[in-house]
């Protein structure tokens, strides 16, 4: 599988490590709140098992050590979009 | 108590192998220092290194050279550059920071990497069996640099001449890398 890295161009997926769904970016920020246990439970364990287009986090460990958001079809393995996770997180209003 | 005398040794003991159209030599006259670029100092650094050494910050996976060709900067990541420069002493970090004279963060990495130069007109034939990136001369032109994986070993590859490449692996993987190159040479030549 080839991942088209936004900064480096096409790279073999052997260089990458897979983490999971992009939902992991949205870690609850209300950790001081007593009710946050339920939010963290949802965040940590509850996932949709998508058959189709899936947004996922990949880490370019044997490369520039960037985190990527890869849009991949879980049925065909076709990759339709690759972005830097840093940019995606910022558009979600996270980070600086 | 015995008197010990400790002598520095390069990761591969200065290996030199000559084959038909293909040579393997350890690079022992270079040092490596990571130069981290804080986001708010980026333009300061750019102008300082230009003033001190005539250096530019390279584009991703490209390199730039100082005016006197002694320092090469490799851009393998967005927020840092790796300096590869001629120096054999024991204080590469302060040597480089005094040369560049720029407000960056410096970390000496010289002793953590094994550096192997492969050269000769068959070098690409040997490398193409172990290197997943495209090494065709027009794509991976002289001065290009990339970090990838070869035989499961994280490797930096830098093209420093028409038929000359420098491969860097973590020091503890140096012998394995040398073996991978020798096996590939055996298969090809």
mmCIF file of N, CA, C and O in Angstrom, chain A residues 5 7-8 10-12 14-15 60-65 84 86-87 90 96, chain B residues 39 60-61 76-78 80 132-133 144 146-149 151-155:
data_model
loop_
_atom_site.group_PDB
_atom_site.id
_atom_site.type_symbol
_atom_site.label_atom_id
_atom_site.label_comp_id
_atom_site.label_asym_id
_atom_site.label_seq_id
_atom_site.Cartn_x
_atom_site.Cartn_y
_atom_site.Cartn_z
ATOM 1 N N UNK A 5 2.203 10.967 1.063
ATOM 2 C CA UNK A 5 2.485 11.904 2.152
ATOM 3 C C UNK A 5 2.415 13.348 1.644
ATOM 4 O O UNK A 5 2.998 13.662 0.606
ATOM 5 N N UNK A 7 3.881 16.035 2.472
ATOM 6 C CA UNK A 7 5.150 16.753 2.352
ATOM 7 C C UNK A 7 6.189 15.977 1.541
ATOM 8 O O UNK A 7 7.066 16.570 0.932
ATOM 9 N N UNK A 8 6.114 14.655 1.570
ATOM 10 C CA UNK A 8 7.211 13.850 1.021
ATOM 11 C C UNK A 8 6.841 13.070 -0.231
ATOM 12 O O UNK A 8 7.710 12.434 -0.830
ATOM 13 N N UNK A 10 4.746 10.021 -2.475
ATOM 14 C CA UNK A 10 4.343 8.634 -2.249
ATOM 15 C C UNK A 10 5.374 7.828 -1.464
ATOM 16 O O UNK A 10 6.547 7.818 -1.823
ATOM 17 N N UNK A 11 4.942 7.177 -0.379
ATOM 18 C CA UNK A 11 5.853 6.376 0.442
ATOM 19 C C UNK A 11 5.212 5.036 0.756
ATOM 20 O O UNK A 11 3.990 4.935 0.905
ATOM 21 N N UNK A 12 6.042 4.024 0.890
ATOM 22 C CA UNK A 12 5.573 2.677 1.188
ATOM 23 C C UNK A 12 4.978 2.633 2.596
ATOM 24 O O UNK A 12 5.544 3.197 3.529
ATOM 25 N N UNK A 14 5.085 0.459 4.670
ATOM 26 C CA UNK A 14 6.005 -0.198 5.606
ATOM 27 C C UNK A 14 6.670 0.819 6.539
ATOM 28 O O UNK A 14 7.073 0.497 7.647
ATOM 29 N N UNK A 15 6.787 2.072 6.063
ATOM 30 C CA UNK A 15 7.442 3.098 6.868
ATOM 31 C C UNK A 15 6.517 3.636 7.966
ATOM 32 O O UNK A 15 6.962 4.376 8.834
ATOM 33 N N UNK A 60 4.305 8.423 10.732
ATOM 34 C CA UNK A 60 5.423 8.149 9.816
ATOM 35 C C UNK A 60 6.700 7.907 10.623
ATOM 36 O O UNK A 60 7.629 8.721 10.618
ATOM 37 N N UNK A 61 6.734 6.767 11.281
ATOM 38 C CA UNK A 61 7.828 6.497 12.217
ATOM 39 C C UNK A 61 9.187 6.419 11.512
ATOM 40 O O UNK A 61 10.179 6.957 11.988
ATOM 41 N N UNK A 62 9.243 5.717 10.384
ATOM 42 C CA UNK A 62 10.512 5.586 9.659
ATOM 43 C C UNK A 62 10.607 6.654 8.585
ATOM 44 O O UNK A 62 10.938 6.388 7.438
ATOM 45 N N UNK A 63 10.296 7.881 8.976
ATOM 46 C CA UNK A 63 10.335 8.964 8.006
ATOM 47 C C UNK A 63 10.476 10.275 8.744
ATOM 48 O O UNK A 63 11.393 10.418 9.541
ATOM 49 N N UNK A 64 9.544 11.194 8.542
ATOM 50 C CA UNK A 64 9.704 12.499 9.186
ATOM 51 C C UNK A 64 8.966 12.593 10.529
ATOM 52 O O UNK A 64 8.824 13.672 11.078
ATOM 53 N N UNK A 65 8.487 11.454 11.030
ATOM 54 C CA UNK A 65 7.838 11.406 12.341
ATOM 55 C C UNK A 65 6.596 12.299 12.426
ATOM 56 O O UNK A 65 6.283 12.810 13.490
ATOM 57 N N UNK A 84 -1.919 16.310 6.994
ATOM 58 C CA UNK A 84 -1.163 16.319 8.247
ATOM 59 C C UNK A 84 -2.160 16.388 9.405
ATOM 60 O O UNK A 84 -3.060 17.234 9.403
ATOM 61 N N UNK A 86 -1.757 17.474 12.263
ATOM 62 C CA UNK A 86 -1.615 18.785 12.894
ATOM 63 C C UNK A 86 -2.608 19.790 12.301
ATOM 64 O O UNK A 86 -3.287 20.524 13.025
ATOM 65 N N UNK A 87 -2.734 19.778 10.964
ATOM 66 C CA UNK A 87 -3.657 20.703 10.304
ATOM 67 C C UNK A 87 -5.103 20.328 10.599
ATOM 68 O O UNK A 87 -5.952 21.195 10.830
ATOM 69 N N UNK A 90 -6.059 21.357 14.095
ATOM 70 C CA UNK A 90 -6.287 22.807 14.213
ATOM 71 C C UNK A 90 -7.649 23.199 13.670
ATOM 72 O O UNK A 90 -8.332 24.029 14.256
ATOM 73 N N UNK A 96 -2.529 24.695 19.351
ATOM 74 C CA UNK A 96 -2.259 26.127 19.214
ATOM 75 C C UNK A 96 -2.231 26.517 17.741
ATOM 76 O O UNK A 96 -1.839 25.763 16.905
ATOM 77 N N UNK B 39 9.441 27.627 16.382
ATOM 78 C CA UNK B 39 8.562 28.268 15.405
ATOM 79 C C UNK B 39 8.716 29.793 15.383
ATOM 80 O O UNK B 39 8.727 30.408 14.331
ATOM 81 N N UNK B 60 11.899 20.372 2.242
ATOM 82 C CA UNK B 60 11.788 18.993 2.731
ATOM 83 C C UNK B 60 12.524 18.018 1.804
ATOM 84 O O UNK B 60 12.364 18.059 0.585
ATOM 85 N N UNK B 61 13.326 17.138 2.415
ATOM 86 C CA UNK B 61 14.071 16.089 1.719
ATOM 87 C C UNK B 61 15.098 16.624 0.723
ATOM 88 O O UNK B 61 15.509 15.900 -0.184
ATOM 89 N N UNK B 76 14.808 16.740 7.037
ATOM 90 C CA UNK B 76 14.076 15.479 7.074
ATOM 91 C C UNK B 76 12.767 15.636 7.824
ATOM 92 O O UNK B 76 11.905 14.769 7.780
ATOM 93 N N UNK B 77 12.639 16.736 8.533
ATOM 94 C CA UNK B 77 11.425 17.017 9.287
ATOM 95 C C UNK B 77 11.101 18.491 9.144
ATOM 96 O O UNK B 77 11.961 19.294 8.804
ATOM 97 N N UNK B 78 9.850 18.816 9.483
ATOM 98 C CA UNK B 78 9.391 20.182 9.296
ATOM 99 C C UNK B 78 10.110 21.167 10.219
ATOM 100 O O UNK B 78 10.484 22.248 9.811
ATOM 101 N N UNK B 80 12.952 20.769 12.166
ATOM 102 C CA UNK B 80 14.373 20.659 12.484
ATOM 103 C C UNK B 80 15.183 20.290 11.251
ATOM 104 O O UNK B 80 14.658 19.741 10.292
ATOM 105 N N UNK B 132 13.341 1.277 -0.551
ATOM 106 C CA UNK B 132 11.987 1.401 -1.114
ATOM 107 C C UNK B 132 11.721 2.728 -1.828
ATOM 108 O O UNK B 132 10.703 2.848 -2.513
ATOM 109 N N UNK B 133 12.604 3.723 -1.692
ATOM 110 C CA UNK B 133 12.303 4.978 -2.390
ATOM 111 C C UNK B 133 12.910 4.964 -3.796
ATOM 112 O O UNK B 133 13.825 4.210 -4.077
ATOM 113 N N UNK B 144 19.815 15.298 -2.788
ATOM 114 C CA UNK B 144 18.559 14.857 -2.166
ATOM 115 C C UNK B 144 18.880 13.973 -0.969
ATOM 116 O O UNK B 144 19.895 13.275 -0.932
ATOM 117 N N UNK B 146 16.763 11.509 2.219
ATOM 118 C CA UNK B 146 15.484 10.959 2.621
ATOM 119 C C UNK B 146 15.679 10.016 3.797
ATOM 120 O O UNK B 146 16.746 9.449 3.981
ATOM 121 N N UNK B 147 14.632 9.899 4.601
ATOM 122 C CA UNK B 147 14.694 8.943 5.686
ATOM 123 C C UNK B 147 13.695 7.846 5.385
ATOM 124 O O UNK B 147 12.526 8.116 5.118
ATOM 125 N N UNK B 148 14.149 6.621 5.391
ATOM 126 C CA UNK B 148 13.282 5.509 5.028
ATOM 127 C C UNK B 148 13.697 4.257 5.785
ATOM 128 O O UNK B 148 14.315 4.343 6.838
ATOM 129 N N UNK B 149 13.341 3.106 5.233
ATOM 130 C CA UNK B 149 13.630 1.856 5.914
ATOM 131 C C UNK B 149 14.259 0.914 4.894
ATOM 132 O O UNK B 149 13.821 0.837 3.750
ATOM 133 N N UNK B 151 15.779 -3.108 4.639
ATOM 134 C CA UNK B 151 15.920 -4.381 5.375
ATOM 135 C C UNK B 151 15.469 -4.215 6.835
ATOM 136 O O UNK B 151 16.173 -4.638 7.748
ATOM 137 N N UNK B 152 14.342 -3.531 7.038
ATOM 138 C CA UNK B 152 13.759 -3.296 8.365
ATOM 139 C C UNK B 152 14.587 -2.357 9.239
ATOM 140 O O UNK B 152 14.329 -2.232 10.418
ATOM 141 N N UNK B 153 15.592 -1.709 8.686
ATOM 142 C CA UNK B 153 16.444 -0.824 9.476
ATOM 143 C C UNK B 153 16.161 0.626 9.059
ATOM 144 O O UNK B 153 16.246 0.960 7.876
ATOM 145 N N UNK B 154 15.818 1.466 10.030
ATOM 146 C CA UNK B 154 15.602 2.881 9.738
ATOM 147 C C UNK B 154 16.891 3.492 9.212
ATOM 148 O O UNK B 154 17.933 3.365 9.845
ATOM 149 N N UNK B 155 16.826 4.117 8.045
ATOM 150 C CA UNK B 155 18.034 4.579 7.363
ATOM 151 C C UNK B 155 17.825 5.956 6.760
ATOM 152 O O UNK B 155 16.774 6.240 6.194
#
